[in-house]
Coordinates of C-alpha atoms in Angstrom, one line a residue:
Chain P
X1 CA 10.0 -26.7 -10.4
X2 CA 10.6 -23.2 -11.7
X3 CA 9.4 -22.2 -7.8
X4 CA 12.5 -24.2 -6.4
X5 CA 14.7 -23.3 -8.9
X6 CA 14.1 -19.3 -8.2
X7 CA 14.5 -19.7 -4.5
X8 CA 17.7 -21.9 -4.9
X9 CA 18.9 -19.6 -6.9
X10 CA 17.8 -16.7 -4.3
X11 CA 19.7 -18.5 -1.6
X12 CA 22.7 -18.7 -3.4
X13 CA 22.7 -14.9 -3.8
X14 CA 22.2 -14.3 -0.4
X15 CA 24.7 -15.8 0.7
X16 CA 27.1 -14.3 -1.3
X17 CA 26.3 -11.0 -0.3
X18 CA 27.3 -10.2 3.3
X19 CA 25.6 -9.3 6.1
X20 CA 26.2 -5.4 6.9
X21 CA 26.2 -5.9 11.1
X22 CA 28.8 -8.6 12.1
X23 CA 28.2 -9.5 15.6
X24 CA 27.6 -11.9 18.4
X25 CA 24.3 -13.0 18.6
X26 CA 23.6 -13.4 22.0
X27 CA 20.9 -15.7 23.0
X28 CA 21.2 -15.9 27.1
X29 CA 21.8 -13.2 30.1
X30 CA 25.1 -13.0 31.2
X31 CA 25.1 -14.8 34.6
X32 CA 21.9 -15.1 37.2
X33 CA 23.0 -11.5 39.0
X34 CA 21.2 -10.1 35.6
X35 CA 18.4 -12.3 35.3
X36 CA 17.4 -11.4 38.8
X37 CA 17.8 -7.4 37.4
X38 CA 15.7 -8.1 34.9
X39 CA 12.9 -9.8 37.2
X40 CA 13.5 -6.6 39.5
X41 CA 13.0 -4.3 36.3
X42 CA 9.3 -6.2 35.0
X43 CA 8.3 -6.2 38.7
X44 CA 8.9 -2.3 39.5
X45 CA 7.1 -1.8 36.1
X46 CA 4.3 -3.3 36.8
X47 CA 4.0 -1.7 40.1
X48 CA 5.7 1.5 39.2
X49 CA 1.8 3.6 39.1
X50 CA 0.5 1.9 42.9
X51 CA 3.8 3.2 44.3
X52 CA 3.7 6.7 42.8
X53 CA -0.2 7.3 44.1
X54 CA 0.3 5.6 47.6
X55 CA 3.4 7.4 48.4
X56 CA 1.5 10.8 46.9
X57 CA -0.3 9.6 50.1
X58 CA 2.2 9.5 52.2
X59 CA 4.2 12.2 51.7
X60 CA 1.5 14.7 52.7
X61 CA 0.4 17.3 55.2
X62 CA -3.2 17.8 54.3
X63 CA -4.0 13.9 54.6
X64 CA -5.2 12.8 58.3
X65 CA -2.4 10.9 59.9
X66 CA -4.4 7.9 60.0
X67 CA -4.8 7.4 56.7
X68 CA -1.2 8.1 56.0
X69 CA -0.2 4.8 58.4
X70 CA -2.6 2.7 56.6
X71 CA -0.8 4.0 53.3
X72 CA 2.1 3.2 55.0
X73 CA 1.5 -0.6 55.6
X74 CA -0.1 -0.7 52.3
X75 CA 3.1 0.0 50.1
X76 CA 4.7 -2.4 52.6
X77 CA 2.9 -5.4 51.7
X78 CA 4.0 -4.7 48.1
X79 CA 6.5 -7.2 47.0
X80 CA 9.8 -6.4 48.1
X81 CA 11.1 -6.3 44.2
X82 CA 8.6 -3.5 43.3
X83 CA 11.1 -0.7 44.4
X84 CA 12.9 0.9 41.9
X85 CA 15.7 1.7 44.4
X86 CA 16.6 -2.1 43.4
X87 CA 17.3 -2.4 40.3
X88 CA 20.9 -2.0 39.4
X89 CA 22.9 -0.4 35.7
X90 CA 24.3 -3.0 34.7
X91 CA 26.7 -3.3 31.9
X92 CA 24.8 -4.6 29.2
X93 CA 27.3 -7.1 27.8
X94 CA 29.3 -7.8 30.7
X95 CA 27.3 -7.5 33.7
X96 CA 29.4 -6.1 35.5
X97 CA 27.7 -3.5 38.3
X98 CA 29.9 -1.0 38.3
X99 CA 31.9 1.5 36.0
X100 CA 28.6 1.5 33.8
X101 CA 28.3 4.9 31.6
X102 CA 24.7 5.4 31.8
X103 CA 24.3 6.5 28.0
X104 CA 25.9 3.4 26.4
X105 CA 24.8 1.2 29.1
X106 CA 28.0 -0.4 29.0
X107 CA 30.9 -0.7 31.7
X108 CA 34.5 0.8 30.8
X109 CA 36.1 -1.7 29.5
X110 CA 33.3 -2.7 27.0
X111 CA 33.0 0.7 26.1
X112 CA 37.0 1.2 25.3
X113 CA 36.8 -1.5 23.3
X114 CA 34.3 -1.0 21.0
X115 CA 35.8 2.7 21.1
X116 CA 39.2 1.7 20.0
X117 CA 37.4 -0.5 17.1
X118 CA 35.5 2.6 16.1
X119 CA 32.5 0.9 16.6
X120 CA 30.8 3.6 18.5
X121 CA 29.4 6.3 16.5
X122 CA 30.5 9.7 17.2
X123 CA 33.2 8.7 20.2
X124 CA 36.9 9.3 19.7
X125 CA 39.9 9.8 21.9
X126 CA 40.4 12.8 23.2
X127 CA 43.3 14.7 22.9
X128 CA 43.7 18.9 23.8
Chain V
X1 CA -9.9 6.0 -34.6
X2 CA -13.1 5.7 -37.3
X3 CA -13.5 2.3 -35.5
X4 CA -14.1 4.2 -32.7
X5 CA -16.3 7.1 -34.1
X6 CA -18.5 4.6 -35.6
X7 CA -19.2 3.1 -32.4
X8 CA -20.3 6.0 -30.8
X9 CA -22.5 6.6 -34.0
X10 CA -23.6 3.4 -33.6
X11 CA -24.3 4.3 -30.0
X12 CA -26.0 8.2 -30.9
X13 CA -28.3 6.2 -33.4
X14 CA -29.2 3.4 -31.2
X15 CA -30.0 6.4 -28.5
X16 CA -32.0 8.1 -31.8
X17 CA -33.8 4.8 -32.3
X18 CA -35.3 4.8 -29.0
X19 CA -36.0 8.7 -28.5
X20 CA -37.4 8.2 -32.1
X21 CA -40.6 6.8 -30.2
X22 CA -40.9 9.6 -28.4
X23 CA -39.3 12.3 -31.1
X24 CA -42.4 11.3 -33.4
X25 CA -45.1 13.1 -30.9
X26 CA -42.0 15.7 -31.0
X27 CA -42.1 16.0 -34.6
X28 CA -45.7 16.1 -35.0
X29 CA -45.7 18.9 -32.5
X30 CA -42.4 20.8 -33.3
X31 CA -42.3 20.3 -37.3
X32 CA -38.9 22.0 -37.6
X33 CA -36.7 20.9 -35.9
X34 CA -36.1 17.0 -34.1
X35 CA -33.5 15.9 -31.4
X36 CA -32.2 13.3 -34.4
X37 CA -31.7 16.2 -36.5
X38 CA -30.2 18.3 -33.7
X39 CA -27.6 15.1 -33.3
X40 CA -26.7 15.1 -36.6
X41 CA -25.8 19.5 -37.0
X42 CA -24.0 18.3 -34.0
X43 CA -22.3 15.4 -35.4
X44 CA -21.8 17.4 -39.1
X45 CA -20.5 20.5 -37.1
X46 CA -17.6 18.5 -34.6
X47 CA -14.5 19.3 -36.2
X48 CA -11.8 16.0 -35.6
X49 CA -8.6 17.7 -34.5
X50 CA -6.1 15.5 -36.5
X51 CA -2.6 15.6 -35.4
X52 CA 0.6 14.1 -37.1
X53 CA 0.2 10.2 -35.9
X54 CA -3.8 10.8 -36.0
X55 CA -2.9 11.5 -39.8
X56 CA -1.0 7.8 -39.9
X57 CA -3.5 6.4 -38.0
X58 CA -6.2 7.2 -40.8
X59 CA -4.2 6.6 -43.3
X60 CA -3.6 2.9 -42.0
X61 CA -7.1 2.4 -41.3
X62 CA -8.2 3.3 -44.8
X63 CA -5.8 1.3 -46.4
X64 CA -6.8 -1.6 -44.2
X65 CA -10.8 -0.8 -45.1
X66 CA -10.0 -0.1 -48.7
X67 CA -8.4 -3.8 -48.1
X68 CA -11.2 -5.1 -46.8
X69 CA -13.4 -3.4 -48.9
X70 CA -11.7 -4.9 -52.4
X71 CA -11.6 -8.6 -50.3
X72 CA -15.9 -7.9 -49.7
X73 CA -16.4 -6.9 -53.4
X74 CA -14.4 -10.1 -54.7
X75 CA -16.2 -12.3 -52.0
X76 CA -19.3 -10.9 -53.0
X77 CA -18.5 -11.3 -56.9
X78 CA -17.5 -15.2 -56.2
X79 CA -21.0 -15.4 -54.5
X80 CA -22.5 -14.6 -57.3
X81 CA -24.0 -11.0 -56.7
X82 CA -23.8 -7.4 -58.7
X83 CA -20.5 -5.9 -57.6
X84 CA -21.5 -2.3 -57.7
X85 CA -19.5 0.6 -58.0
X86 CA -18.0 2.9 -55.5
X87 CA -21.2 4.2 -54.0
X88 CA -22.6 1.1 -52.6
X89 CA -25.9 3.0 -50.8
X90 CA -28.3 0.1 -51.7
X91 CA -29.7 -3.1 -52.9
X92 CA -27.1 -5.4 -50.6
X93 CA -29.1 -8.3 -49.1
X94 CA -31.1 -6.0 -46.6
X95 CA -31.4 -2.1 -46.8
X96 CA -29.1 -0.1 -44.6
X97 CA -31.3 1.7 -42.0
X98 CA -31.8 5.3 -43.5
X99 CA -31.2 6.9 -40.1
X100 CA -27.7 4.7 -39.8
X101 CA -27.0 6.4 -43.5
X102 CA -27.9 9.7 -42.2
X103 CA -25.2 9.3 -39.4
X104 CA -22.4 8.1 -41.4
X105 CA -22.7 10.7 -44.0
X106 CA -22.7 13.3 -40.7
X107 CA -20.1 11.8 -39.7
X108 CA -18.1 11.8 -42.9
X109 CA -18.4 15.5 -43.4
X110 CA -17.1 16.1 -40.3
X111 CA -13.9 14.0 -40.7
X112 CA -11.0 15.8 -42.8
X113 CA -10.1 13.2 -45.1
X114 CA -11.8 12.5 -48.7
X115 CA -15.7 12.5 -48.2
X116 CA -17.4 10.1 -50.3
X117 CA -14.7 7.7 -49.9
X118 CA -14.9 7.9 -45.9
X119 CA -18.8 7.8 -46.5
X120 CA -18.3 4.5 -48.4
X121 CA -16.2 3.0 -46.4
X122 CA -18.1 3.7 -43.0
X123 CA -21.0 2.4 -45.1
X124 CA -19.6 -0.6 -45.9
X125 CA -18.7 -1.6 -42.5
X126 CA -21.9 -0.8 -41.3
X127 CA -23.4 -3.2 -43.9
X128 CA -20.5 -6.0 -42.5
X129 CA -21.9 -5.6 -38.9
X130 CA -25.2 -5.9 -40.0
X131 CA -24.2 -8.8 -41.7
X132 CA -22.4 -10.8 -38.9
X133 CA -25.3 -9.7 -36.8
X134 CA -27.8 -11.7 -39.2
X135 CA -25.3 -14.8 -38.9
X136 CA -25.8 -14.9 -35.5
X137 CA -28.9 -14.7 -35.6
X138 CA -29.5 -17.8 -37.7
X139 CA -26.8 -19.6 -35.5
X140 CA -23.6 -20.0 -37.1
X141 CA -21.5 -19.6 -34.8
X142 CA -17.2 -19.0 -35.2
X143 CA -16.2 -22.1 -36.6
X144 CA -13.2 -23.1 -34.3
X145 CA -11.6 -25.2 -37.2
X146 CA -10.7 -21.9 -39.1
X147 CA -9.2 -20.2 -35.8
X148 CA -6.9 -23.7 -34.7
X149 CA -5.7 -24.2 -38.6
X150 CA -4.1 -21.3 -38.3
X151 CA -2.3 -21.4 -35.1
X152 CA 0.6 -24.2 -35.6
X153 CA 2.7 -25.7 -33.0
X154 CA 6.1 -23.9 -32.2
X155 CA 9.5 -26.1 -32.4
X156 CA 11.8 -25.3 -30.1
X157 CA 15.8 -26.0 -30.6
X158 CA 17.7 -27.8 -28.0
X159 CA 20.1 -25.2 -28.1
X160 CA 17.1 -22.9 -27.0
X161 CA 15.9 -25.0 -24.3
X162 CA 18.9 -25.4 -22.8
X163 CA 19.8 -21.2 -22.7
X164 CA 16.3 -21.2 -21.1
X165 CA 17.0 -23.3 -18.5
X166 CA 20.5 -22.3 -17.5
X167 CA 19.2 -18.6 -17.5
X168 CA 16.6 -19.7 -14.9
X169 CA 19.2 -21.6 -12.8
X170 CA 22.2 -19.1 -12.7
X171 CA 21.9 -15.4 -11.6
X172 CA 25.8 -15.0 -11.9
X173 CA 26.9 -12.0 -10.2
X174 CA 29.9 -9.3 -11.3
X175 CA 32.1 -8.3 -9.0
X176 CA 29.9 -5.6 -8.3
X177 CA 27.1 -8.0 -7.0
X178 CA 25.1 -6.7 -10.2
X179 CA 23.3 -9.4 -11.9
X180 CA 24.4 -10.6 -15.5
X181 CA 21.5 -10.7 -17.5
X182 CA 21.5 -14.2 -19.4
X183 CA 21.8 -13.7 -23.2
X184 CA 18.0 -13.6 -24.2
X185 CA 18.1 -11.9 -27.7
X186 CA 18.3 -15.4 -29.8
X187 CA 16.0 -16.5 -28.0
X188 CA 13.9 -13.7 -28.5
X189 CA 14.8 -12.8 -32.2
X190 CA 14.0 -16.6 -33.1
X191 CA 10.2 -16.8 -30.9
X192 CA 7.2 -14.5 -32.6
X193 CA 6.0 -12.3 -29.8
X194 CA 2.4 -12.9 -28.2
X195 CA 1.1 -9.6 -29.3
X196 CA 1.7 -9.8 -32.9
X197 CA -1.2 -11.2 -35.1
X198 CA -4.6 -11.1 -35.4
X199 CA -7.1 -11.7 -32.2
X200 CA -9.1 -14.4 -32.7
X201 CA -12.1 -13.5 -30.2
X202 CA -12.4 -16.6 -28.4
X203 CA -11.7 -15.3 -24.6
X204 CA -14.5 -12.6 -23.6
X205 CA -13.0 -10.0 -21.4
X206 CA -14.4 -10.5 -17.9
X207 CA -15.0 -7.9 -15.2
X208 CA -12.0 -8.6 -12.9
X209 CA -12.2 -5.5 -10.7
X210 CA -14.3 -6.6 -7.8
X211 CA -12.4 -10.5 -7.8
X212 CA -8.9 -8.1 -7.5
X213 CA -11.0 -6.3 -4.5
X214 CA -12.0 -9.6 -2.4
X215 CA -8.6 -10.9 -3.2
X216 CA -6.7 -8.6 -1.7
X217 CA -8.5 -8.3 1.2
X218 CA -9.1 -12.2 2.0
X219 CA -5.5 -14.1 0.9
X220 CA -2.4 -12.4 1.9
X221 CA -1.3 -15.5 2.9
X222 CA 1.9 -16.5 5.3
X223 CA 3.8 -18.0 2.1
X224 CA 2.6 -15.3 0.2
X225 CA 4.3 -12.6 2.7
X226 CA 7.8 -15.0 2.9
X227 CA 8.0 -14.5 -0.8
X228 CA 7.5 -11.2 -0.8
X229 CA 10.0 -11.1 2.1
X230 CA 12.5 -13.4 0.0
X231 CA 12.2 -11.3 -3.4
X232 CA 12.5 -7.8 -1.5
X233 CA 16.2 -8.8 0.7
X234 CA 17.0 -10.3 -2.7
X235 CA 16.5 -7.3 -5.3
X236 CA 17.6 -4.8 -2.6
X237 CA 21.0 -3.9 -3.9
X238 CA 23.9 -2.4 -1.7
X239 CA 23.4 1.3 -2.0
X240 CA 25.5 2.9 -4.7
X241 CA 26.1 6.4 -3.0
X242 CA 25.5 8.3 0.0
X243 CA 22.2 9.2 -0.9
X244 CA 20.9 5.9 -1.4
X245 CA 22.6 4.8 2.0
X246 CA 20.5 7.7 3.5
X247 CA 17.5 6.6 1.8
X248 CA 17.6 3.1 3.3
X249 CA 18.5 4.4 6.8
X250 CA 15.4 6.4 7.0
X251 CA 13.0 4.0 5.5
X252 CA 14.7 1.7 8.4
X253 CA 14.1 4.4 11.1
X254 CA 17.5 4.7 12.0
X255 CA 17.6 8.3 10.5
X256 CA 14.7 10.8 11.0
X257 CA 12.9 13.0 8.4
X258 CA 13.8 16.3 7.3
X259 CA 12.3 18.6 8.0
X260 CA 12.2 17.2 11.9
X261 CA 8.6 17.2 13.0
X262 CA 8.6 17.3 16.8
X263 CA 5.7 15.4 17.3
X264 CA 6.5 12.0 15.1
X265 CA 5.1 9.0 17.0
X266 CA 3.2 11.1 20.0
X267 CA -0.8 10.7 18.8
X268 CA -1.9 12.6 21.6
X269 CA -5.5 13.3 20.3
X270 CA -7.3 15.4 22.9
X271 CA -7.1 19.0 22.9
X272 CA -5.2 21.3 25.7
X273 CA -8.4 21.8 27.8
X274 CA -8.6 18.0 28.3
X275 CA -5.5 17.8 29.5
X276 CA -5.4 20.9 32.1
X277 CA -8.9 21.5 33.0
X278 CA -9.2 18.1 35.3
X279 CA -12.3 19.3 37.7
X280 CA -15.5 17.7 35.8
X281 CA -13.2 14.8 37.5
X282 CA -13.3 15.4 40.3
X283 CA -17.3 14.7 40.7
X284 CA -17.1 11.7 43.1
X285 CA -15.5 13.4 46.0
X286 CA -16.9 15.6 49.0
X287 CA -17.0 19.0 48.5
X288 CA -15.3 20.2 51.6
X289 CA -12.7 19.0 53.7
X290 CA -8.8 17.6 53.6
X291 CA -9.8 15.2 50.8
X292 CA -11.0 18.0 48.6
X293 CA -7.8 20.0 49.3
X294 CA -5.4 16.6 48.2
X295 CA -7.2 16.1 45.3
X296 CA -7.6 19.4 43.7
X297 CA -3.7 19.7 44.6
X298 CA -3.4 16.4 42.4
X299 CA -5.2 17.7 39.9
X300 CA -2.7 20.6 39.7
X301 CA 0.0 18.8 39.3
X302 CA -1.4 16.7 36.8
X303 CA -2.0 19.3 34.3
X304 CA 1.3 20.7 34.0
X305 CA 2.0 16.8 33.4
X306 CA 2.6 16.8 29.4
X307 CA 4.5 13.8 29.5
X308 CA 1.1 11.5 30.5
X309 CA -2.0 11.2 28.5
X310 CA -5.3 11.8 29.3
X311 CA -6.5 8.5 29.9
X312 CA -3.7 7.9 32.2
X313 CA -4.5 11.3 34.5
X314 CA -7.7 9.9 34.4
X315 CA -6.8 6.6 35.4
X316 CA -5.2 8.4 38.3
X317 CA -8.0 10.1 40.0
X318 CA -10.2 7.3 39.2
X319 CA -7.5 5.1 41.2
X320 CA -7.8 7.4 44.4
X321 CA -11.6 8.0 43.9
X322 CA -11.6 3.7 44.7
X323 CA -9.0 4.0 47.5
X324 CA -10.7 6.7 49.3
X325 CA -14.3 5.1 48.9
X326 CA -12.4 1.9 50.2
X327 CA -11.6 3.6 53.1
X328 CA -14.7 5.6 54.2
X329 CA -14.8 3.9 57.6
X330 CA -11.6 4.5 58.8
X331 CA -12.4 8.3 57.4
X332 CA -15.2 8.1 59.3
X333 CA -14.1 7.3 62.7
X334 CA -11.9 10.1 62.6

């Protein structure tokens, strides 16, 4: 009894006080153009160290010649999503493929935004 | 405080009793001078460094034995016997043990306050123990009757019972978010505390420290952590100031601490030389040829790595140590 009565009671004070981050909670990817980054991003991971050492291979004048073909067809029958040259910035929030600033991860007009809000810490408008 | 010094006495002549065995072959040989005796110049020589509350302290505990002293004589006069006179040394029920008399008279010439009265009084506490000890020996036990009379049930006002309850159920807030305390000091004024009154020596004092140890290794349970999660977002106030605010940031990890150290979350734990000198490696391959020449060029590059570990650079040349044993035909036919 006293149990429930405290935890009402810590409820109730909860909610008074707010929350100090407002903002969206986002539960899904954007559209399907993302998920598909996101599958290209795991994939390269994984395969990110094979790549690096087979194309150490490769890229090589000491190694027979031989040996550097058979490298060759090896990172071939790698799945196609293992390259890195794949994967795509995209804006974080948006999507959207280009006009991405690499630091915020965010295209321009995301970025402005949040800039004009004065939600990003440490960016203002510049004026000289 | 004289409580305490009697126990230890009680304690040095309970040690005495049982070196006594082997002090009498002492004394026979030495003559001059025994360890009991030695105990006692020791006990007679200790000097009690008294300081002001020390002083009050005494002064409380020999009123309260000159209390119980007085309450002995007049139980002992209704019983029937000889109430004696101030110097009580013998000729109550059984005979103090000499060596015990010895002590507390040490004992009492070492403590500042009046002598003979501090003798008498240690005396007659000793002759109390001895006393309760011979009750329980024949079996008569506390008699629970005396200890319930005197506790009596406590009445408590509606008026009481309702503050109690409304405190429980409302943690109003001020404008500030701090939390009003509910008015408590009726409530308080009107109820005896627990610690006031005399202990009546029915619960024994178990060992709890090794119970606390298994406990806190075997239950944190998954409700027990909500709570604790519930209670801490709960009593964590907004901050009042800047400092406070930075306080909260860093135990967050959103601000790092000063000074910076360079090397927070990297637990590299090998030393340089595992990291640059790579050859004990490079074991499994032939000693001559293009393969050599690759992987000693690997090996180069991998030491002025720092941004891989050594389990991953040897994770590396183990990798091409399996490639190039995979392909030792094809290595052959050239």
């Amino acid at each position: 009894m006293a149990a429930a009565a405290l935890s009402w009671a810590l409820r109730a004070a909860r909610q008074v006080l707010p929350s100090p981050c407002p903002g969206q909670v986002r539960s899904y990817y954007v559209n399907w153009r993302m998920v598909r980054d996101v599958k290209r991003r795991k994939v390269a991971y994984e395969h990110a160290d094979e790549r690096l050492r087979i194309n150490a291979i490769r890229k090589n004048s000491i190694l027979p010649k031989e040996l550097q073909e058979a490298a060759d067809k090896e990172i071939a029958a790698l799945p196609r999503d293992s390259c890195p040259v794949r994967i795509r910035n995209r804006c974080v929030l948006t999507s959207r493929p280009r006009g991405v600033k690499r630091r915020w991860r965010l295209s321009r007009i995301v970025f402005r935004h949040f800039a004009d809000h004065a939600q990003m810490s440490g960016v203002q408008r510049a004026m000289w | 405080s004289t409580s305490g010094v009697l126990s230890t006495n009680k304690d040095k002549s309970a040690a005495s009793k049982d070196s006594t065995p082997e002090g009498a072959p002492k004394r026979q040989e030495d003559g001059a001078e025994t360890p009991k005796q030695q105990l006692l110049d020791i006990i007679g020589t200790m000097k009690v460094e008294v300081s002001y509350r020390k002083k009050l302290q005494q002064l409380k505990a020999s009123e309260k034995k000159k209390k119980q002293a007085m309450n002995k004589l007049e139980g002992q006069e209704s019983e029937g016997s000889v109430p004696q006179g101030v110097t009580e040394d013998t000729q109550r029920g059984k005979p103090l043990n000499p060596e015990l008399v010895k002590a507390a008279s040490a004992v009492a010439s070492s403590l500042p306050r009046n002598k003979k009265q501090t003798e008498s009084e240690l005396l007659a506490q000793l002759r109390r123990h001895e006393e309760t000890t011979d009750k329980q020996k024949k079996g008569e036990t506390i008699n629970i009757c005396n200890v319930i009379s005197e506790m009596a049930v406590k009445r408590q006002s509606r008026a009481q019972r309702g503050a109690r309850i409304s405190g429980r159920m409302s943690l109003q807030l001020d404008e500030d978010g701090q939390r009003i305390r509910p008015e408590r000091s009726s409530a308080q004024s009107d109820s005896r505390s627990l610690k006031v009154g005399k202990r009546l020596n029915i619960f024994t004092k178990a060992s709890t420290e090794p119970e606390h140890a298994l406990k806190t290794v075997s239950s944190p349970t998954i409700w027990d952590l909500e709570f604790a999660k519930e209670v801490a977002a709960v009593t964590a106030q907004p901050p009042r100031n800047g400092f406070e605010e930075m306080i909260q940031w860093t135990k967050e990890g959103i601000l790092w601490e000063f000074p910076i150290d360079n090397e927070v979350g990297m637990e590299d734990d090998a030393e340089f030389h595992e990291h640059i000198f790579l050859e004990k490696h490079l074991e499994g391959f032939p000693k001559e040829g293009p393969i050599r020449h690759f992987m000693e060029l690997v090996i180069c590059g991998l030491s002025k790595n720092p941004y891989l570990s050594v389990k991953q650079k040897v994770e590396h040349i183990e990798w091409f140590q399996k490639y190039f044993e995979e392909k030792k035909e094809l290595l052959e036919e050239i």
